[in-house]
Short mmCIF file of C-alpha atoms in Angstrom, two decimals:
data_model
loop_
_atom_site.label_atom_id
_atom_site.label_comp_id
_atom_site.label_asym_id
_atom_site.label_seq_id
_atom_site.Cartn_x
_atom_site.Cartn_y
_atom_site.Cartn_z
CA ARG A 1 -5.96 -13.08 -15.60
CA LYS A 2 -7.85 -13.86 -12.39
CA VAL A 3 -10.90 -15.92 -13.31
CA ALA A 4 -9.36 -18.21 -15.94
CA PRO A 5 -6.57 -19.71 -13.78
CA ALA A 6 -8.96 -20.13 -10.85
CA LEU A 7 -11.44 -22.06 -12.97
CA ALA A 8 -8.63 -24.07 -14.57
CA ALA A 9 -7.50 -25.10 -11.08
CA GLY A 10 -11.03 -26.22 -10.21
CA CYS A 11 -11.91 -23.30 -7.95
CA PRO A 12 -15.36 -21.67 -7.95
CA VAL A 13 -15.09 -17.89 -8.24
CA VAL A 14 -16.83 -14.87 -6.75
CA ILE A 15 -16.24 -11.67 -8.72
CA LYS A 16 -16.72 -8.31 -7.02
CA PRO A 17 -16.26 -5.67 -9.75
CA ALA A 18 -15.51 -2.03 -9.05
CA GLU A 19 -18.69 -0.08 -8.46
CA ALA A 20 -17.90 2.26 -11.37
CA THR A 21 -17.42 -0.56 -13.91
CA PRO A 22 -19.64 -3.58 -13.14
CA LEU A 23 -21.06 -4.32 -16.59
CA SER A 24 -18.17 -6.34 -18.05
CA ALA A 25 -18.21 -8.73 -15.07
CA LEU A 26 -21.96 -9.19 -15.40
CA ALA A 27 -21.53 -9.86 -19.11
CA VAL A 28 -18.94 -12.56 -18.37
CA ALA A 29 -21.35 -14.22 -15.93
CA GLU A 30 -24.14 -14.18 -18.50
CA LEU A 31 -21.88 -15.67 -21.17
CA ALA A 32 -20.76 -18.38 -18.74
CA GLN A 33 -24.39 -19.24 -18.06
CA ARG A 34 -25.15 -19.42 -21.78
CA ALA A 35 -22.14 -21.68 -22.28
CA GLY A 36 -23.54 -24.16 -19.76
CA MET A 37 -21.29 -23.51 -16.80
CA PRO A 38 -22.93 -25.02 -13.69
CA ALA A 39 -24.63 -22.66 -11.27
CA GLY A 40 -22.39 -21.52 -8.44
CA VAL A 41 -19.11 -21.91 -10.31
CA LEU A 42 -18.84 -18.30 -11.48
CA ASN A 43 -20.63 -15.76 -9.32
CA VAL A 44 -20.84 -11.95 -9.39
CA ILE A 45 -21.62 -9.64 -6.47
CA THR A 46 -22.15 -5.96 -7.23
CA ALA A 47 -22.38 -3.11 -4.76
CA ASP A 48 -22.45 0.65 -4.80
CA ALA A 49 -19.80 2.74 -3.07
CA ALA A 50 -21.71 2.69 0.21
CA GLN A 51 -21.88 -1.13 0.33
CA SER A 52 -18.55 -2.12 -1.23
CA ILE A 53 -16.67 -1.98 2.07
CA ALA A 54 -19.19 -4.28 3.75
CA VAL A 55 -19.04 -6.77 0.88
CA GLY A 56 -15.25 -6.76 1.00
CA LYS A 57 -15.23 -7.39 4.74
CA ALA A 58 -17.61 -10.32 4.37
CA LEU A 59 -15.49 -11.95 1.67
CA CYS A 60 -12.30 -11.44 3.67
CA ALA A 61 -13.86 -12.87 6.84
CA SER A 62 -15.31 -15.96 5.17
CA ASP A 63 -13.58 -19.28 5.82
CA THR A 64 -15.00 -20.54 2.53
CA VAL A 65 -12.97 -18.02 0.53
CA ARG A 66 -9.41 -19.37 0.48
CA HIS A 67 -7.79 -16.90 -1.89
CA LEU A 68 -8.43 -13.22 -2.56
CA SER A 69 -7.12 -11.55 -5.70
CA PHE A 70 -7.43 -7.77 -5.85
CA THR A 71 -6.57 -5.08 -8.38
CA GLY A 72 -6.70 -1.52 -7.10
CA SER A 73 -4.94 1.00 -4.92
CA THR A 74 -2.14 0.19 -2.50
CA GLU A 75 -4.16 1.83 0.27
CA VAL A 76 -7.07 -0.59 -0.17
CA GLY A 77 -4.65 -3.48 -0.63
CA ARG A 78 -3.22 -2.85 2.83
CA ILE A 79 -6.73 -2.87 4.32
CA LEU A 80 -7.55 -6.18 2.63
CA MET A 81 -4.34 -7.73 3.96
CA GLN A 82 -5.41 -6.82 7.49
CA GLN A 83 -8.93 -8.15 6.96
CA CYS A 84 -7.65 -11.44 5.52
CA ALA A 85 -5.13 -12.04 8.31
CA PRO A 86 -7.53 -13.74 10.79
CA THR A 87 -8.33 -16.49 8.25
CA VAL A 88 -4.76 -16.64 6.84
CA LYS A 89 -5.93 -16.33 3.26
CA LYS A 90 -3.69 -16.44 0.24
CA LEU A 91 -3.49 -13.01 -1.35
CA GLY A 92 -2.80 -11.85 -4.87
CA LEU A 93 -2.47 -8.07 -4.98
CA GLU A 94 -1.99 -5.97 -8.11
CA LEU A 95 -1.71 -2.48 -6.65
CA GLY A 96 -0.46 0.98 -7.55
CA GLY A 97 2.36 1.83 -9.91
CA ASN A 98 4.67 4.72 -10.73
CA ALA A 99 6.19 3.46 -13.95
CA PRO A 100 9.37 5.10 -15.23
CA PHE A 101 9.98 5.40 -18.97
CA ILE A 102 13.68 6.08 -19.64
CA VAL A 103 15.17 7.24 -22.94
CA PHE A 104 18.96 7.17 -23.24
CA ASN A 105 21.08 9.20 -25.64
CA ASP A 106 21.75 6.12 -27.80
CA ALA A 107 18.06 5.23 -28.19
CA ASP A 108 16.12 5.17 -31.44
CA LEU A 109 14.16 8.36 -30.75
CA ASP A 110 11.33 7.67 -33.17
CA ALA A 111 10.81 4.22 -31.66
CA ALA A 112 10.98 5.70 -28.16
CA VAL A 113 8.30 8.26 -29.02
CA GLU A 114 6.04 5.53 -30.41
CA GLY A 115 6.60 3.50 -27.26
CA ALA A 116 5.84 6.48 -25.06
CA MET A 117 2.61 7.13 -26.93
CA ILE A 118 1.23 3.66 -26.31
CA SER A 119 2.65 3.36 -22.80
CA LYS A 120 1.43 6.77 -21.63
CA TYR A 121 -1.76 7.58 -23.52
CA ARG A 122 -3.58 4.28 -24.00
CA ASN A 123 -6.92 4.34 -22.21
CA ALA A 124 -6.23 8.02 -21.48
CA GLY A 125 -3.40 7.01 -19.17
CA GLN A 126 -5.70 4.97 -16.95
CA THR A 127 -3.86 1.68 -16.51
CA CYS A 128 -1.56 0.62 -13.70
CA VAL A 129 1.31 0.03 -16.14
CA CYS A 130 1.05 3.36 -17.96
CA ALA A 131 4.27 5.38 -17.98
CA ASN A 132 4.01 7.87 -15.13
CA ARG A 133 7.46 9.49 -15.19
CA LEU A 134 9.33 9.98 -18.46
CA TYR A 135 13.09 10.43 -18.18
CA ALA A 136 15.12 11.66 -21.16
CA GLN A 137 18.91 11.92 -21.09
CA SER A 138 20.26 15.44 -21.52
CA GLY A 139 21.74 14.83 -24.96
CA ILE A 140 18.37 14.03 -26.53
CA TYR A 141 16.00 15.72 -24.06
CA ASP A 142 14.89 18.62 -26.28
CA ALA A 143 14.54 16.43 -29.38
CA PHE A 144 12.53 13.80 -27.52
CA VAL A 145 10.17 16.37 -25.99
CA ALA A 146 9.63 18.01 -29.39
CA LYS A 147 8.96 14.72 -31.19
CA LEU A 148 6.62 13.52 -28.44
CA ALA A 149 4.67 16.79 -28.41
CA GLU A 150 4.33 16.67 -32.19
CA LYS A 151 2.71 13.23 -31.97
CA VAL A 152 0.50 14.20 -29.04
CA LYS A 153 -0.84 17.23 -30.89
CA GLN A 154 -2.25 14.87 -33.53
CA MET A 155 -4.47 13.07 -31.02
CA LYS A 156 -8.21 13.66 -31.07
CA VAL A 157 -10.20 13.72 -27.83
CA GLY A 158 -13.85 12.70 -27.77
CA ASN A 159 -16.36 9.86 -27.73
CA GLY A 160 -14.51 6.68 -28.54
CA PHE A 161 -17.34 5.48 -30.77
CA GLU A 162 -16.83 8.41 -33.13
CA PRO A 163 -14.48 8.06 -36.13
CA GLY A 164 -10.97 9.41 -35.68
CA VAL A 165 -11.09 9.70 -31.89
CA THR A 166 -7.87 8.49 -30.24
CA GLN A 167 -8.52 9.41 -26.60
CA GLY A 168 -11.67 9.07 -24.56
CA PRO A 169 -12.70 10.39 -21.14
CA LEU A 170 -11.43 9.87 -17.64
CA ILE A 171 -13.61 7.56 -15.61
CA GLU A 172 -15.14 10.12 -13.22
CA ALA A 173 -15.08 13.74 -12.10
CA GLU A 174 -12.71 12.94 -9.23
CA ALA A 175 -10.16 11.52 -11.66
CA LEU A 176 -10.28 14.68 -13.76
CA ALA A 177 -9.90 16.84 -10.67
CA LYS A 178 -6.84 14.84 -9.57
CA VAL A 179 -5.13 15.33 -12.93
CA GLU A 180 -5.84 19.07 -12.83
CA THR A 181 -4.45 19.29 -9.29
CA LEU A 182 -1.23 17.48 -10.20
CA VAL A 183 -0.68 19.65 -13.28
CA ALA A 184 -1.35 22.83 -11.29
CA ASP A 185 1.18 21.73 -8.67
CA ALA A 186 3.80 21.08 -11.35
CA LEU A 187 3.23 24.43 -13.07
CA ALA A 188 3.44 26.28 -9.75
CA LYS A 189 6.87 24.70 -9.18
CA GLY A 190 8.30 25.57 -12.58
CA ALA A 191 7.10 22.98 -15.09
CA GLN A 192 6.15 24.17 -18.57
CA VAL A 193 3.27 23.03 -20.77
CA VAL A 194 4.55 21.93 -24.18
CA THR A 195 1.11 20.91 -25.37
CA GLY A 196 -2.28 20.35 -23.73
CA GLY A 197 -2.67 21.18 -20.07
CA ALA A 198 -6.42 21.79 -19.78
CA ARG A 199 -9.75 20.02 -19.60
CA VAL A 200 -11.90 19.62 -22.71
CA ASP A 201 -15.58 20.53 -22.42
CA ILE A 202 -17.40 17.71 -24.18
CA PRO A 203 -20.88 16.70 -23.00
CA GLY A 204 -21.28 13.30 -21.39
CA GLY A 205 -17.80 12.75 -19.98
CA HIS A 206 -14.75 14.01 -18.13
CA PHE A 207 -12.11 14.87 -20.72
CA TYR A 208 -8.56 16.21 -20.44
CA GLN A 209 -6.21 17.20 -23.21
CA PRO A 210 -3.31 14.82 -23.90
CA THR A 211 -0.48 16.75 -22.30
CA VAL A 212 3.30 16.97 -22.33
CA LEU A 213 5.17 18.86 -19.58
CA SER A 214 8.85 19.82 -19.66
CA ASN A 215 11.20 21.21 -17.00
CA VAL A 216 9.72 18.77 -14.49
CA SER A 217 11.52 18.17 -11.19
CA ALA A 218 11.49 15.63 -8.37
CA ASP A 219 9.81 17.99 -5.89
CA MET A 220 6.57 17.94 -7.87
CA ARG A 221 3.73 15.69 -6.73
CA MET A 222 3.52 13.85 -10.04
CA ALA A 223 7.06 12.57 -9.43
CA ARG A 224 5.68 10.57 -6.48
CA GLU A 225 1.98 10.05 -7.21
CA GLU A 226 0.30 7.97 -9.88
CA ILE A 227 -1.26 10.41 -12.36
CA PHE A 228 -3.75 7.99 -13.95
CA GLY A 229 -4.42 10.44 -16.74
CA PRO A 230 -3.08 11.60 -20.13
CA VAL A 231 -0.20 13.72 -18.82
CA ALA A 232 3.45 13.00 -19.66
CA PRO A 233 5.93 14.79 -17.38
CA VAL A 234 9.41 14.63 -18.92
CA PHE A 235 12.34 14.74 -16.49
CA LYS A 236 15.97 15.28 -17.52
CA PHE A 237 18.88 13.13 -16.34
CA GLU A 238 22.62 12.98 -17.04
CA THR A 239 24.00 9.49 -16.33
CA GLU A 240 22.87 5.88 -16.40
CA ALA A 241 23.34 5.54 -12.65
CA GLU A 242 21.24 8.64 -12.05
CA ALA A 243 18.44 7.28 -14.24
CA ILE A 244 18.32 4.02 -12.30
CA GLU A 245 18.36 5.85 -8.97
CA LEU A 246 15.53 8.19 -10.04
CA ALA A 247 13.47 5.32 -11.44
CA ASN A 248 13.80 3.31 -8.22
CA ASN A 249 13.05 6.27 -5.95
CA THR A 250 9.47 5.20 -5.30
CA GLU A 251 7.57 2.84 -3.01
CA PHE A 252 6.13 1.15 -6.08
CA GLY A 253 7.63 -1.46 -8.39
CA LEU A 254 5.17 -2.66 -11.01
CA ALA A 255 6.19 -1.78 -14.59
CA SER A 256 9.19 0.03 -16.06
CA TYR A 257 10.43 0.84 -19.56
CA PHE A 258 13.63 2.03 -21.17
CA TYR A 259 15.05 2.60 -24.63
CA SER A 260 18.70 1.99 -25.54
CA ARG A 261 20.72 0.36 -28.33
CA ASP A 262 23.70 -0.42 -26.07
CA VAL A 263 23.60 -4.15 -25.26
CA GLY A 264 25.71 -3.77 -22.13
CA ARG A 265 23.47 -0.99 -20.86
CA ILE A 266 20.38 -3.07 -21.59
CA PHE A 267 21.59 -5.80 -19.23
CA ARG A 268 22.80 -3.38 -16.56
CA VAL A 269 19.62 -1.30 -16.46
CA SER A 270 17.32 -4.33 -16.67
CA GLU A 271 19.01 -5.78 -13.59
CA GLY A 272 19.16 -2.44 -11.77
CA LEU A 273 15.48 -1.53 -12.07
CA GLU A 274 13.50 -2.64 -9.00
CA TYR A 275 10.35 -3.63 -10.86
CA GLY A 276 8.41 -6.79 -11.50
CA MET A 277 8.29 -6.05 -15.23
CA VAL A 278 10.78 -4.31 -17.51
CA GLY A 279 10.05 -3.35 -21.10
CA VAL A 280 13.20 -2.88 -23.20
CA ASN A 281 12.68 -0.90 -26.40
CA THR A 282 8.94 -1.44 -26.18
CA GLY A 283 6.09 0.42 -24.54
CA LEU A 284 3.69 -2.53 -24.48
CA ILE A 285 4.53 -5.38 -22.12
CA SER A 286 1.19 -6.93 -21.13
CA THR A 287 0.34 -10.25 -22.77
CA CYS A 288 -1.38 -13.33 -21.40
CA GLU A 289 1.74 -15.49 -21.87
CA VAL A 290 3.90 -13.66 -19.34
CA PRO A 291 3.81 -13.29 -15.52
CA PHE A 292 2.22 -9.95 -14.63
CA GLY A 293 2.91 -8.38 -11.24
CA GLY A 294 5.08 -6.11 -9.16
CA VAL A 295 7.40 -5.82 -6.18
CA LYS A 296 7.62 -3.47 -3.20
CA GLN A 297 4.20 -1.86 -2.53
CA SER A 298 2.89 -2.70 -5.99
CA GLY A 299 1.63 -6.04 -4.80
CA LEU A 300 2.04 -9.76 -4.24
CA GLY A 301 2.03 -12.70 -6.61
CA ARG A 302 1.80 -12.96 -10.38
CA GLU A 303 -1.04 -13.22 -12.86
CA GLY A 304 -0.76 -14.88 -16.25
CA ALA A 305 1.59 -17.55 -17.61
CA ARG A 306 2.21 -20.71 -15.56
CA GLN A 307 2.94 -18.55 -12.49
CA GLY A 308 -0.67 -17.38 -12.56
CA MET A 309 -1.82 -20.84 -11.44
CA ASP A 310 0.33 -20.87 -8.31
CA ASP A 311 -2.09 -18.93 -6.10
CA TYR A 312 -4.98 -21.28 -6.85
CA VAL A 313 -3.34 -24.59 -5.98
CA GLU A 314 -1.59 -26.02 -2.93
CA ALA A 315 1.43 -28.31 -2.82
CA LYS A 316 0.68 -31.52 -0.93
CA TYR A 317 3.34 -33.99 0.14
CA ILE A 318 2.13 -37.60 0.48
CA CYS A 319 4.53 -40.18 1.92
CA LEU A 320 3.47 -43.76 1.21
CA GLY A 321 4.86 -46.59 3.30
CA GLY A 322 4.20 -50.27 3.91
CA LEU A 323 3.06 -51.17 0.40
CA ASP A 324 5.70 -53.92 0.13
CA ARG A 325 4.27 -55.90 3.05
#
């Protein structure tokens, strides 16, 4: 979503991958070289954790770099905005999320459970658009929690290259520790484990059981913080207005989801949710044909679709006169 529109607009690219996951970017550069792309068009700079800050500062300070596109935390996004200010760079920021997943009484529960599974547990919950807070209306709350837990219990944790495995590891020890801390905070404040709730000791990775929590409340940290792990906290709500208010009660505004068969409600809730993307009766919204991005502190700009080209081009007004003389 970043490199393709830049190249299509005629812009050379410098990729700085995350220090924990550099190999895919290096593979792209090698494939570009094999395909005959001229030297200097697609470039990759890698750095360990100790050097990443220095590399970022250099890219932000360079007058040659006219646009910076970043995917990562809101905290780092703010720092990059400050560092880019002296050179007045264009910025595309895809930052943190706190995606709500709302299930109304009139929803198709089986479809909602399937949507929650893909929205919450894909990549072990480690995407910025993963459902972070699940809200079920009081009339179907118990049934939704039971159906979701039944599906989650069927998941198999392990090495993704092994047959039958449906959930792999978290990316690092710190990520596992964060998930454990958030779950412990929720349990201490009254949440209940329906299934999961513990790490899995498998050599060679940092694994956590796919988890469903009930009796979750707004005073728990996972109501405000991005979990980035395979934990589904299910909150209860009473009215449509309450659901919208709870969903919007966050500094983030990237992705949101809800399930309903009421056409009027679909339009009302879609308009009421303060998010850059809204999935209605689906838990999978990311495709290359649509504009991807958020509002509030989830970022700036859009990636994908025709809007994805906007950051890499400039509008120029040329006024011609005197040609009739």
